[in-house]
Structures are given as C-alpha cells and as structure tokens.
PDB file of C-alpha atoms and ligand atoms in Angstrom:
ATOM      1  CA  MET A   1     -12.943   7.092  28.688  1.00 71.00           C
ATOM      2  CA  GLY A   2     -12.132   6.575  25.062  1.00 92.00           C
ATOM      3  CA  SER A   3     -10.393   9.231  23.010  1.00 97.00           C
ATOM      4  CA  GLU A   4     -12.227  11.405  20.486  1.00 98.00           C
ATOM      5  CA  ILE A   5     -10.771   9.159  17.823  1.00 98.00           C
ATOM      6  CA  GLN A   6     -12.240   6.064  19.450  1.00 98.00           C
ATOM      7  CA  LYS A   7     -15.574   7.810  19.863  1.00 97.00           C
ATOM      8  CA  ASN A   8     -15.694   8.694  16.174  1.00 98.00           C
ATOM      9  CA  PHE A   9     -14.588   5.168  15.289  1.00 98.00           C
ATOM     10  CA  VAL A  10     -17.397   3.558  17.279  1.00 98.00           C
ATOM     11  CA  GLU A  11     -20.112   6.003  16.238  1.00 98.00           C
ATOM     12  CA  LYS A  12     -19.331   5.904  12.539  1.00 98.00           C
ATOM     13  CA  ASN A  13     -19.097   2.138  12.626  1.00 98.00           C
ATOM     14  CA  ALA A  14     -22.519   1.862  14.235  1.00 98.00           C
ATOM     15  CA  GLU A  15     -23.942   3.998  11.413  1.00 98.00           C
ATOM     16  CA  TYR A  16     -22.134   1.878   8.828  1.00 98.00           C
ATOM     17  CA  ALA A  17     -23.322  -1.408  10.297  1.00 98.00           C
ATOM     18  CA  GLN A  18     -26.933  -0.211  10.357  1.00 98.00           C
ATOM     19  CA  THR A  19     -27.237  -0.440   6.579  1.00 98.00           C
ATOM     20  CA  PHE A  20     -24.511  -3.037   5.975  1.00 98.00           C
ATOM     21  CA  ASP A  21     -25.720  -5.816   3.673  1.00 98.00           C
ATOM     22  CA  LYS A  22     -22.519  -7.342   2.273  1.00 98.00           C
ATOM     23  CA  GLY A  23     -21.982 -10.013   4.898  1.00 98.00           C
ATOM     24  CA  ASP A  24     -22.089 -12.850   2.381  1.00 98.00           C
ATOM     25  CA  LEU A  25     -19.079 -11.943   0.223  1.00 98.00           C
ATOM     26  CA  ALA A  26     -16.529 -14.645  -0.580  1.00 98.00           C
ATOM     27  CA  LEU A  27     -13.058 -14.488   0.971  1.00 98.00           C
ATOM     28  CA  PRO A  28     -11.073 -14.453  -2.329  1.00 98.00           C
ATOM     29  CA  PRO A  29     -11.267 -11.107  -4.172  1.00 98.00           C
ATOM     30  CA  ALA A  30     -13.982 -11.431  -6.844  1.00 98.00           C
ATOM     31  CA  LYS A  31     -12.009  -9.573  -9.529  1.00 98.00           C
ATOM     32  CA  LYS A  32      -8.738 -11.372  -8.730  1.00 98.00           C
ATOM     33  CA  TYR A  33      -6.399  -8.399  -8.481  1.00 98.00           C
ATOM     34  CA  LEU A  34      -4.472  -6.500  -5.898  1.00 98.00           C
ATOM     35  CA  ILE A  35      -3.605  -2.852  -5.573  1.00 98.00           C
ATOM     36  CA  LEU A  36      -0.431  -1.946  -3.746  1.00 99.00           C
ATOM     37  CA  THR A  37      -0.364   1.669  -2.666  1.00 98.00           C
ATOM     38  CA  CYS A  38       1.002   4.001  -0.007  1.00 98.00           C
ATOM     39  CA  MET A  39      -0.477   4.468   3.455  1.00 98.00           C
ATOM     40  CA  ASP A  40      -0.713   8.214   2.748  1.00 98.00           C
ATOM     41  CA  ALA A  41      -3.883   9.646   4.307  1.00 98.00           C
ATOM     42  CA  ARG A  42      -4.735  11.539   1.116  1.00 98.00           C
ATOM     43  CA  ILE A  43      -5.352   8.389  -0.918  1.00 98.00           C
ATOM     44  CA  ASP A  44      -8.822   6.814  -0.879  1.00 98.00           C
ATOM     45  CA  PRO A  45      -8.241   3.639  -2.928  1.00 98.00           C
ATOM     46  CA  ALA A  46     -11.841   2.444  -3.071  1.00 98.00           C
ATOM     47  CA  ALA A  47     -13.114   5.784  -4.366  1.00 98.00           C
ATOM     48  CA  ALA A  48     -10.134   6.795  -6.508  1.00 98.00           C
ATOM     49  CA  PHE A  49      -9.508   3.417  -8.118  1.00 98.00           C
ATOM     50  CA  GLY A  50     -13.039   2.030  -8.409  1.00 98.00           C
ATOM     51  CA  ILE A  51     -12.800  -0.836  -5.968  1.00 98.00           C
ATOM     52  CA  SER A  52     -16.070  -2.272  -4.746  1.00 98.00           C
ATOM     53  CA  LEU A  53     -16.193  -4.237  -1.518  1.00 98.00           C
ATOM     54  CA  GLY A  54     -14.999  -7.791  -2.111  1.00 98.00           C
ATOM     55  CA  ASP A  55     -13.362  -7.036  -5.483  1.00 98.00           C
ATOM     56  CA  ALA A  56      -9.653  -6.691  -4.712  1.00 98.00           C
ATOM     57  CA  HIS A  57      -6.933  -6.777  -2.108  1.00 98.00           C
ATOM     58  CA  VAL A  58      -5.571  -3.384  -1.146  1.00 98.00           C
ATOM     59  CA  ILE A  59      -2.095  -3.602   0.364  1.00 98.00           C
ATOM     60  CA  ARG A  60      -0.761  -0.391   1.889  1.00 98.00           C
ATOM     61  CA  ASN A  61       2.549   0.544   3.429  1.00 98.00           C
ATOM     62  CA  ALA A  62       4.873   3.543   3.598  1.00 98.00           C
ATOM     63  CA  GLY A  63       5.785   4.328  -0.011  1.00 98.00           C
ATOM     64  CA  ALA A  64       3.879   1.443  -1.651  1.00 98.00           C
ATOM     65  CA  SER A  65       7.028  -0.660  -1.373  1.00 98.00           C
ATOM     66  CA  ALA A  66       6.872  -3.934  -3.309  1.00 98.00           C
ATOM     67  CA  LYS A  67       9.608  -5.401  -1.148  1.00 98.00           C
ATOM     68  CA  ASP A  68       7.787  -4.533   2.073  1.00 98.00           C
ATOM     69  CA  ALA A  69       4.557  -5.952   0.630  1.00 98.00           C
ATOM     70  CA  GLN A  70       6.061  -9.229  -0.549  1.00 98.00           C
ATOM     71  CA  ARG A  71       4.543 -11.294   2.269  1.00 98.00           C
ATOM     72  CA  SER A  72       1.030 -10.001   1.556  1.00 98.00           C
ATOM     73  CA  ILE A  73       1.470 -10.329  -2.226  1.00 98.00           C
ATOM     74  CA  VAL A  74       2.423 -14.012  -1.937  1.00 98.00           C
ATOM     75  CA  ILE A  75      -0.577 -14.674   0.306  1.00 98.00           C
ATOM     76  CA  SER A  76      -2.876 -12.758  -2.055  1.00 98.00           C
ATOM     77  CA  GLU A  77      -1.729 -14.712  -5.107  1.00 98.00           C
ATOM     78  CA  GLN A  78      -1.001 -18.174  -3.747  1.00 98.00           C
ATOM     79  CA  LEU A  79      -3.794 -18.536  -1.204  1.00 98.00           C
ATOM     80  CA  LEU A  80      -6.459 -16.194  -2.515  1.00 98.00           C
ATOM     81  CA  GLY A  81      -6.077 -16.355  -6.272  1.00 98.00           C
ATOM     82  CA  THR A  82      -5.191 -12.833  -7.409  1.00 98.00           C
ATOM     83  CA  ARG A  83      -3.632 -12.646 -10.901  1.00 98.00           C
ATOM     84  CA  GLU A  84      -2.872  -8.966 -11.449  1.00 98.00           C
ATOM     85  CA  ILE A  85      -0.913  -6.309  -9.553  1.00 98.00           C
ATOM     86  CA  ILE A  86      -1.495  -2.585  -9.859  1.00 98.00           C
ATOM     87  CA  LEU A  87       1.260  -0.712  -8.052  1.00 98.00           C
ATOM     88  CA  VAL A  88       0.494   2.936  -7.259  1.00 99.00           C
ATOM     89  CA  LYS A  89       2.984   5.365  -5.751  1.00 98.00           C
ATOM     90  CA  HIS A  90       2.086   9.056  -5.509  1.00 98.00           C
ATOM     91  CA  THR A  91       3.268  12.631  -5.748  1.00 98.00           C
ATOM     92  CA  GLY A  92       4.299  14.282  -2.510  1.00 98.00           C
ATOM     93  CA  CYS A  93       5.156  10.958  -0.883  1.00 98.00           C
ATOM     94  CA  GLY A  94       6.752  11.217   2.547  1.00 97.00           C
ATOM     95  CA  MET A  95       9.305   8.625   1.480  1.00 97.00           C
ATOM     96  CA  LEU A  96      10.855  11.248  -0.821  1.00 97.00           C
ATOM     97  CA  THR A  97      11.553  13.554   2.116  1.00 97.00           C
ATOM     98  CA  PHE A  98      14.099  11.638   4.213  1.00 97.00           C
ATOM     99  CA  THR A  99      16.878   9.080   3.847  1.00 97.00           C
ATOM    100  CA  ASN A 100      17.379   5.706   5.424  1.00 97.00           C
ATOM    101  CA  ASP A 101      20.116   7.243   7.603  1.00 97.00           C
ATOM    102  CA  ASP A 102      17.748  10.054   8.679  1.00 97.00           C
ATOM    103  CA  ALA A 103      15.174   7.526   9.835  1.00 97.00           C
ATOM    104  CA  HIS A 104      17.731   5.512  11.775  1.00 97.00           C
ATOM    105  CA  ALA A 105      19.127   8.681  13.395  1.00 97.00           C
ATOM    106  CA  LEU A 106      15.619   9.761  14.388  1.00 97.00           C
ATOM    107  CA  VAL A 107      14.901   6.418  16.033  1.00 98.00           C
ATOM    108  CA  LYS A 108      18.156   6.583  17.993  1.00 97.00           C
ATOM    109  CA  GLN A 109      17.538  10.180  19.054  1.00 98.00           C
ATOM    110  CA  ASN A 110      13.852   9.840  19.975  1.00 98.00           C
ATOM    111  CA  LEU A 111      13.620   6.268  21.190  1.00 98.00           C
ATOM    112  CA  GLY A 112      17.128   5.386  22.302  1.00 98.00           C
ATOM    113  CA  PRO A 113      19.703   2.671  21.657  1.00 97.00           C
ATOM    114  CA  THR A 114      17.458  -0.264  22.584  1.00 98.00           C
ATOM    115  CA  ALA A 115      15.001   0.708  19.856  1.00 98.00           C
ATOM    116  CA  ALA A 116      17.843   1.278  17.396  1.00 97.00           C
ATOM    117  CA  ALA A 117      19.262  -2.161  18.186  1.00 98.00           C
ATOM    118  CA  GLU A 118      15.856  -3.735  17.770  1.00 98.00           C
ATOM    119  CA  LEU A 119      15.580  -2.322  14.239  1.00 97.00           C
ATOM    120  CA  GLY A 120      19.125  -3.329  13.361  1.00 97.00           C
ATOM    121  CA  PRO A 121      20.013  -2.594   9.726  1.00 97.00           C
ATOM    122  CA  LEU A 122      16.353  -2.305   8.651  1.00 97.00           C
ATOM    123  CA  ASP A 123      15.955  -0.708   5.228  1.00 97.00           C
ATOM    124  CA  PHE A 124      13.251   1.975   5.415  1.00 97.00           C
ATOM    125  CA  LEU A 125      13.010   1.736   1.612  1.00 97.00           C
ATOM    126  CA  THR A 126      13.054   5.458   0.941  1.00 97.00           C
ATOM    127  CA  PHE A 127      13.458   6.781  -2.605  1.00 97.00           C
ATOM    128  CA  THR A 128      14.534   9.988  -4.330  1.00 97.00           C
ATOM    129  CA  ASP A 129      12.918   9.709  -7.777  1.00 98.00           C
ATOM    130  CA  LEU A 130       9.235   8.832  -7.924  1.00 98.00           C
ATOM    131  CA  GLU A 131       9.008   7.456 -11.476  1.00 98.00           C
ATOM    132  CA  ALA A 132      12.266   5.543 -11.072  1.00 98.00           C
ATOM    133  CA  ALA A 133      10.973   4.034  -7.838  1.00 98.00           C
ATOM    134  CA  VAL A 134       7.811   2.815  -9.596  1.00 98.00           C
ATOM    135  CA  GLN A 135       9.954   1.229 -12.307  1.00 98.00           C
ATOM    136  CA  GLU A 136      12.272  -0.350  -9.759  1.00 98.00           C
ATOM    137  CA  ASP A 137       9.440  -1.861  -7.762  1.00 98.00           C
ATOM    138  CA  VAL A 138       7.693  -3.222 -10.849  1.00 98.00           C
ATOM    139  CA  GLY A 139      11.041  -4.648 -11.949  1.00 98.00           C
ATOM    140  CA  PHE A 140      11.502  -6.240  -8.537  1.00 98.00           C
ATOM    141  CA  LEU A 141       8.120  -7.964  -8.829  1.00 98.00           C
ATOM    142  CA  LYS A 142       8.692  -9.059 -12.440  1.00 98.00           C
ATOM    143  CA  ARG A 143      12.073 -10.561 -11.571  1.00 98.00           C
ATOM    144  CA  SER A 144      10.874 -12.138  -8.351  1.00 98.00           C
ATOM    145  CA  ALA A 145      10.507 -15.912  -8.378  1.00 98.00           C
ATOM    146  CA  THR A 146       7.690 -15.441  -5.837  1.00 98.00           C
ATOM    147  CA  VAL A 147       5.446 -13.813  -8.467  1.00 98.00           C
ATOM    148  CA  PRO A 148       4.268 -16.140 -11.287  1.00 98.00           C
ATOM    149  CA  GLU A 149       5.209 -15.004 -14.793  1.00 97.00           C
ATOM    150  CA  ASP A 150       1.622 -14.739 -16.013  1.00 97.00           C
ATOM    151  CA  VAL A 151       0.681 -12.230 -13.306  1.00 98.00           C
ATOM    152  CA  LYS A 152       0.064  -8.849 -14.972  1.00 98.00           C
ATOM    153  CA  ILE A 153       1.995  -6.023 -13.314  1.00 98.00           C
ATOM    154  CA  THR A 154       1.677  -2.315 -14.033  1.00 98.00           C
ATOM    155  CA  GLY A 155       3.108   0.727 -12.228  1.00 99.00           C
ATOM    156  CA  TRP A 156       1.327   4.061 -11.768  1.00 99.00           C
ATOM    157  CA  VAL A 157       1.621   7.460 -10.125  1.00 98.00           C
ATOM    158  CA  TYR A 158      -1.371   8.971  -8.343  1.00 98.00           C
ATOM    159  CA  GLU A 159      -1.360  12.752  -8.120  1.00 98.00           C
ATOM    160  CA  VAL A 160      -2.572  13.914  -4.719  1.00 98.00           C
ATOM    161  CA  GLU A 161      -2.993  17.402  -6.232  1.00 98.00           C
ATOM    162  CA  THR A 162      -5.485  16.370  -8.942  1.00 98.00           C
ATOM    163  CA  GLY A 163      -6.781  12.926  -7.970  1.00 98.00           C
ATOM    164  CA  LYS A 164      -5.554  11.583 -11.323  1.00 98.00           C
ATOM    165  CA  VAL A 165      -3.458   8.498 -12.036  1.00 98.00           C
ATOM    166  CA  ARG A 166      -0.924   8.174 -14.821  1.00 98.00           C
ATOM    167  CA  GLN A 167       0.806   5.011 -15.981  1.00 98.00           C
ATOM    168  CA  VAL A 168       4.585   4.780 -15.626  1.00 98.00           C
ATOM    169  CA  VAL A 169       5.194   1.221 -16.721  1.00 98.00           C
TER     170      VAL A 169
HETATM  171 ZN1   ZN B 201       3.397   7.992   0.315  1.00 61.76          ZN
END
C-alpha cells in the first residue's frame, strides 16, 4: 500500500493530466532565464514570480546557494541557452538557524561515523546575514569564469511573511 503522500501524489496528478495541454513545449526555456531559489516549502516560484510553464529554469536547493547550483547553472546556460539569473533567498531561511559544525555534529550523532565519513568536509553553505549572503552569491556568480560576462545577474530577498520580493543587488 502506498502512503497518504503517494496517494495524494497519484490522485492530484491524474486530475492535472486530465486537462494538460502543454505537451508540445520546447526543451530550452522560452524566456531564456533561470531563477535560483531555496527549497523552502513556503515558496511557490511559479505563482510568486510569474513563471509560466516552459518559460524558465527553476533551480532550488537549501538556501538558494549559487555554489551548490553551479552544475545546474552551467547546464542551463551552456546547453539550454539561458542568459539571465535571478537569485532569490528569503526571510526565515533554515540556513540562518544552524552552522556548518552543527550540521556535521547532527549527522555524526544521528547517522553515525560512516555517514560522517561519507560527507567528509562538505560545506553545508549556511549563512548568518541574509542580505550579505545574497551579495556574496551574486558576487560568486559574477566572478565565476563559468558564467559568461553578458549574463545578467540580480539578487533578491523574498519575504515569506508578505509574499513580496525586494532587490538587494
Ligand atoms: Zn530557505
């Protein structure tokens, strides 16, 4: 028997597929941009940022880390033609609530030494200042030789309390 989550997943998908009529979209994003944002469950990128199906790549990870997203960004730009990056971190981000050491300690405590060894010196890419982290990540992308100079890059904060975005850089 599937879980309640699987049941919901299958049922809602069947409803979705019943009226689905976008099966002929092209693979490259039509509007040639990518949005990098956090995996936070309170962010609905398509609704909040006006993304129609087929328009843009949406890359998500813990904290909207540019470094963590580098692989996907290169693929998006070099293979699929995107020319603009909108980086969106958000208020109340979980990545503000623990340190890299905390995360490593938690892994060791909960999962044991084999798991800790498997992660090695992994950087969980936590941050302590939201605006500074947006600036740092935009700086990382602007300096990176893997991002062409003519790619437009802006950095934003999304407020989970109001649904509003504000530009940082
Ligand atoms: Zn977050």
